[in-house]
GROMACS .gro file of C-alpha atoms in nm:
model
  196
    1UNK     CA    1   3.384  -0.507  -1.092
    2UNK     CA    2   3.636  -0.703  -1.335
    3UNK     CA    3   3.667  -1.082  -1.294
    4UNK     CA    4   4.030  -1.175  -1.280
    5UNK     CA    5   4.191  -1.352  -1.589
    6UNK     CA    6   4.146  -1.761  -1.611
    7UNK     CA    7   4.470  -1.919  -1.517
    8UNK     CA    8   4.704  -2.120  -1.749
    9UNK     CA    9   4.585  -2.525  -1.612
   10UNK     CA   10   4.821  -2.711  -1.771
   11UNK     CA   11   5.089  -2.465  -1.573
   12UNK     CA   12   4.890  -2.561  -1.231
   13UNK     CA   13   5.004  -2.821  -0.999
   14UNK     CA   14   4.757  -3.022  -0.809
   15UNK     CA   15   4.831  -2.783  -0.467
   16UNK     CA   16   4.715  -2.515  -0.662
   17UNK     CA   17   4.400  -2.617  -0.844
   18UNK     CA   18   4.287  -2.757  -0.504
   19UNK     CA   19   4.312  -2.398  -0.403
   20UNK     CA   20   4.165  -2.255  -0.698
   21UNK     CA   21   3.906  -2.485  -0.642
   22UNK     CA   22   3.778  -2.422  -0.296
   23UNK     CA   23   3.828  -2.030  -0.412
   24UNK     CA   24   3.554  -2.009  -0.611
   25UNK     CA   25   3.256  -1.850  -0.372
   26UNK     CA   26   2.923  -1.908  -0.548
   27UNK     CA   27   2.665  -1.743  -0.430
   28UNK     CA   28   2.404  -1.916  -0.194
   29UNK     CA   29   2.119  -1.961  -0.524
   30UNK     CA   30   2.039  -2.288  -0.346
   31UNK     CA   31   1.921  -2.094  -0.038
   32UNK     CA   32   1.682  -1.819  -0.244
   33UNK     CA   33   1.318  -1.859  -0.300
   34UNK     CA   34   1.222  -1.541  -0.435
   35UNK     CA   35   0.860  -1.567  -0.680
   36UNK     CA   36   0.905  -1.670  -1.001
   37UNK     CA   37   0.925  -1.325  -1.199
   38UNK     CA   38   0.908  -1.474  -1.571
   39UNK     CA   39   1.154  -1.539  -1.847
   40UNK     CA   40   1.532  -1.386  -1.846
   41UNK     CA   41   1.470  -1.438  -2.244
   42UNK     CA   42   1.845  -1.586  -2.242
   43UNK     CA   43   1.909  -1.920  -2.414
   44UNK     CA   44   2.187  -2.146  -2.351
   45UNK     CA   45   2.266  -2.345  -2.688
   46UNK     CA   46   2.429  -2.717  -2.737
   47UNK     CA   47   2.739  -2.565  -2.786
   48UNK     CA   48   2.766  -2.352  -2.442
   49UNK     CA   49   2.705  -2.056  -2.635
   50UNK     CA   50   2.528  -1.790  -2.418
   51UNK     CA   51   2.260  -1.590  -2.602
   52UNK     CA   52   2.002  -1.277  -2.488
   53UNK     CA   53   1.706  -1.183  -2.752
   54UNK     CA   54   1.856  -1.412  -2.978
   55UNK     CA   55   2.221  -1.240  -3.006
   56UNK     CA   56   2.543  -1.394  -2.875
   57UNK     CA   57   2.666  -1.281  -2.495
   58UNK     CA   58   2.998  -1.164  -2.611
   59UNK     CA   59   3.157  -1.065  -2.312
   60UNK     CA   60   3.315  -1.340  -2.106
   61UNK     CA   61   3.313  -1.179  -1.739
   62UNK     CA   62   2.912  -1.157  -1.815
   63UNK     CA   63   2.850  -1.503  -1.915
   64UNK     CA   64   3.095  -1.627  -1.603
   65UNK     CA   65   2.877  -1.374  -1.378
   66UNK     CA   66   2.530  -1.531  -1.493
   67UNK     CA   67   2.689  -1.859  -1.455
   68UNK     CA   68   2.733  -1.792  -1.094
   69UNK     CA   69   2.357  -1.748  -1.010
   70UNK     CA   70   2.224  -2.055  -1.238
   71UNK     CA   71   1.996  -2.296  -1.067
   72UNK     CA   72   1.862  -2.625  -1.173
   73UNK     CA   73   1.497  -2.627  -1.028
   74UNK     CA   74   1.332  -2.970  -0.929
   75UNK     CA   75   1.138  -2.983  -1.207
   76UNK     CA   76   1.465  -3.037  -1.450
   77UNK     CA   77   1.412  -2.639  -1.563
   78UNK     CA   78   1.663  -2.364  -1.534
   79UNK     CA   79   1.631  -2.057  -1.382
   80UNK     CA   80   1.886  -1.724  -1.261
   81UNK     CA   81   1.798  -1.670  -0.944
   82UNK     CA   82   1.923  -1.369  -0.718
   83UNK     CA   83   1.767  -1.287  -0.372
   84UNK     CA   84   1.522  -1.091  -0.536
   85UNK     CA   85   1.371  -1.239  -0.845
   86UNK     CA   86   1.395  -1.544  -1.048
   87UNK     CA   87   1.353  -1.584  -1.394
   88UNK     CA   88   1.345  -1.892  -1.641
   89UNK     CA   89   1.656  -1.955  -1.878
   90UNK     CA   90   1.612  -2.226  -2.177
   91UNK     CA   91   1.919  -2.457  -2.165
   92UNK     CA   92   1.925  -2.692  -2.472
   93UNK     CA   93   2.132  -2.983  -2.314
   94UNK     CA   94   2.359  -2.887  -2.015
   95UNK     CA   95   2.428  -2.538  -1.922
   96UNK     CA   96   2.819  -2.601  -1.865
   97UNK     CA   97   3.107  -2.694  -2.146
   98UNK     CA   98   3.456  -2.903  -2.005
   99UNK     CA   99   3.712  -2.707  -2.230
  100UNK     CA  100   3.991  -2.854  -2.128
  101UNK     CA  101   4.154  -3.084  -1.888
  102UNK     CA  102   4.498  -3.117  -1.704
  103UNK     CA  103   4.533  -3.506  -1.612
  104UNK     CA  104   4.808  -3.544  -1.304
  105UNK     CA  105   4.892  -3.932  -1.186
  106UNK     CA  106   4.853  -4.234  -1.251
  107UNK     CA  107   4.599  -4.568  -1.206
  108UNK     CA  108   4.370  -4.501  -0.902
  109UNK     CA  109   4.585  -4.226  -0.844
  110UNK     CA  110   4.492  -3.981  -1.114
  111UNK     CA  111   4.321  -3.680  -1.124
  112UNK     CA  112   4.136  -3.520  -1.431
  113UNK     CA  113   4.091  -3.170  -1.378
  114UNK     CA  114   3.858  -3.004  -1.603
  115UNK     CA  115   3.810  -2.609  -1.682
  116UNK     CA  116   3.486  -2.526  -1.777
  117UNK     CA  117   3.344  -2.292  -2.090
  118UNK     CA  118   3.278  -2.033  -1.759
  119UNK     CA  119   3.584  -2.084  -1.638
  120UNK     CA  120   3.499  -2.297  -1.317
  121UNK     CA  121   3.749  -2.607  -1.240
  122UNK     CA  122   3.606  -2.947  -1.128
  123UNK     CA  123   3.798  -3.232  -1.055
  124UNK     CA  124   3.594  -3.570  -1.137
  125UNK     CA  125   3.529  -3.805  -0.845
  126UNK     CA  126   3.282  -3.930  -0.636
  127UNK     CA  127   3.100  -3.581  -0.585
  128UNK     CA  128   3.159  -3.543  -0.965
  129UNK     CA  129   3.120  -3.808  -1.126
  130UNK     CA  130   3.133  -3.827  -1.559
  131UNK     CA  131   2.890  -4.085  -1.704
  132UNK     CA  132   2.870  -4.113  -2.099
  133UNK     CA  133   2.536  -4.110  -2.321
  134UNK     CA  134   2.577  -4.272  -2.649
  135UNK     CA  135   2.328  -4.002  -2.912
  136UNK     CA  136   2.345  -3.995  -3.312
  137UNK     CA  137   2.712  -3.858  -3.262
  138UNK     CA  138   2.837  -4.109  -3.085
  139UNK     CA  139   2.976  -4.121  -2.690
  140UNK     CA  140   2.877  -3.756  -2.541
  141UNK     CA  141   3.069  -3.743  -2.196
  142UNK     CA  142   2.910  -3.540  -1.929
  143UNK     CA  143   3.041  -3.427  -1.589
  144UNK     CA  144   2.869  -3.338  -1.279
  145UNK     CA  145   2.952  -2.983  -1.177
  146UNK     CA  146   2.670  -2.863  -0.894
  147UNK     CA  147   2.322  -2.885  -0.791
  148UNK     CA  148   2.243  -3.114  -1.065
  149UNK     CA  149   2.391  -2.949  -1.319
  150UNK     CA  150   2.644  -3.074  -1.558
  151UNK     CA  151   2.887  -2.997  -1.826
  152UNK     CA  152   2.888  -3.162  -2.172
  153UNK     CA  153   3.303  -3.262  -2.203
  154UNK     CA  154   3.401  -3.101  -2.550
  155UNK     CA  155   3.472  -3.335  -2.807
  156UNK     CA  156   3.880  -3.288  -2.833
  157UNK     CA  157   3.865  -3.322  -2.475
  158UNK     CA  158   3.657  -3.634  -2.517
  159UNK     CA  159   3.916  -3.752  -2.751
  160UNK     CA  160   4.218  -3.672  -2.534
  161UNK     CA  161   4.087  -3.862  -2.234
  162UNK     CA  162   3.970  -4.154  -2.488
  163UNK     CA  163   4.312  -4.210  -2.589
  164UNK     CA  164   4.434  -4.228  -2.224
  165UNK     CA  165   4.190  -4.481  -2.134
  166UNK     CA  166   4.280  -4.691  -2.444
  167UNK     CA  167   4.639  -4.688  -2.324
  168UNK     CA  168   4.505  -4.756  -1.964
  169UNK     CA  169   4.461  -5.151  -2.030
  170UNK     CA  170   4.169  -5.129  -1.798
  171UNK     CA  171   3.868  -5.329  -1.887
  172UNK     CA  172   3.647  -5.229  -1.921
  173UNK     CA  173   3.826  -4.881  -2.104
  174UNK     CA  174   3.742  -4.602  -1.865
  175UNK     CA  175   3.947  -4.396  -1.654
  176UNK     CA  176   4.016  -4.294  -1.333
  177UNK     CA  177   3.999  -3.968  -1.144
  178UNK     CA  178   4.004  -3.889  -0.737
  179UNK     CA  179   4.001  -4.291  -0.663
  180UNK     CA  180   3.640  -4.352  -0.897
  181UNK     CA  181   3.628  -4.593  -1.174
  182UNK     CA  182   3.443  -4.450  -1.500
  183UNK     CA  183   3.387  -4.674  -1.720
  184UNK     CA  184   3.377  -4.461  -2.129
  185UNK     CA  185   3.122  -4.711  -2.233
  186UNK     CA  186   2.709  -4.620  -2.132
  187UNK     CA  187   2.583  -4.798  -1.824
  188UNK     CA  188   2.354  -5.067  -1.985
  189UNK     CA  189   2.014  -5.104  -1.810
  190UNK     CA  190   1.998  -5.466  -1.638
  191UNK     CA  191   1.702  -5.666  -1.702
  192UNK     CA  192   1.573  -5.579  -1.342
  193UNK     CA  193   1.598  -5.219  -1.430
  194UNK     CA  194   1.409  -5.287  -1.719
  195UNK     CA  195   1.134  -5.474  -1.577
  196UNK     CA  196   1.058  -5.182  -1.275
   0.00000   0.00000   0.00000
């Protein structure tokens, strides 16, 4: 069955992400147990890049399918899990990519709508909130998407919403989205973090 064609987001209004939004019916994964049936041999790579046996997925509707039954176990592993079988998947940071974003209001008011690499739209907030790492590359973003799963925010994306929080005049710099504060700078551990 063909998926149909991502819309345009910077043509959306907010009305009609909202809608795209509570469109997209993901299967129940949380809700399967099946036994563990051993490794899908698929890789996800740093980059969002979907491989099988080594070689790149190149069709789009199949990596937005497999996206749709990808679980984040307890144990911080990932598996694709159908009613019937489950089977390990190696994920080398975060399974998800934020490709792009479509930023609507102002202050408190504003909303930053991301698109994911699979096509999925999440709106950051309380429910998905983006918290920033700082690595050997400097600031990574990353942004909740589901069941503890998250999507690394692409680094021309990173740079887009960096440039709006500069011109923010918030301090600290971070931006808003759905009425939630995030501040672009790492949380620092307090002492009392430290110490437990």
């Amino acid at each position: 069955m063909p998926m149909d064609p991502l819309p345009d987001l910077a043509s959306l209004s907010l009305a009609e992400i909202a809608r795209l939004a509570d469109e997209q019916k993901l299967p129940p994964v949380d809700k399967w147990n099946p036994s563990h049936c051993g490794d899908s041999e698929m890789r996800i790579a740093r980059d969002g890049t979907w491989y099988h046996q080594g070689t790149p997925i190149g069709r789009e509707a199949m990596v937005r399918l497999f996206s749709t039954i990808l679980r984040r176990e307890p144990s911080g592993g990932y598996v694709l899990v159908t009613p019937v079988e489950k089977l390990d998947i190696v994920v080398e940071d975060v399974p998800f990519v934020a490709v792009e974003v479509k930023i609507d209001g102002e202050g408190p008011a504003t909303r930053l709508t991301f698109r994911l690499n699979t096509g999925d739209l999440v709106t950051a907030g309380a429910a998905h909130p983006i918290r920033f790492v700082e690595d050997e590359d400097g600031p990574r973003p990353y942004l909740m998407v589901r069941g503890g799963m998250e999507a690394v925010v692409a680094r021309p994306v990173y740079y887009e919403l960096a440039d709006r929080a500069i011109a923010g005049g918030e301090s600290p710099v971070g931006l808003w989205s759905d009425g939630q504060f995030f501040p672009l700078e790492p949380a620092v551990p307090s002492p009392e973090d430290i110490a437990a």
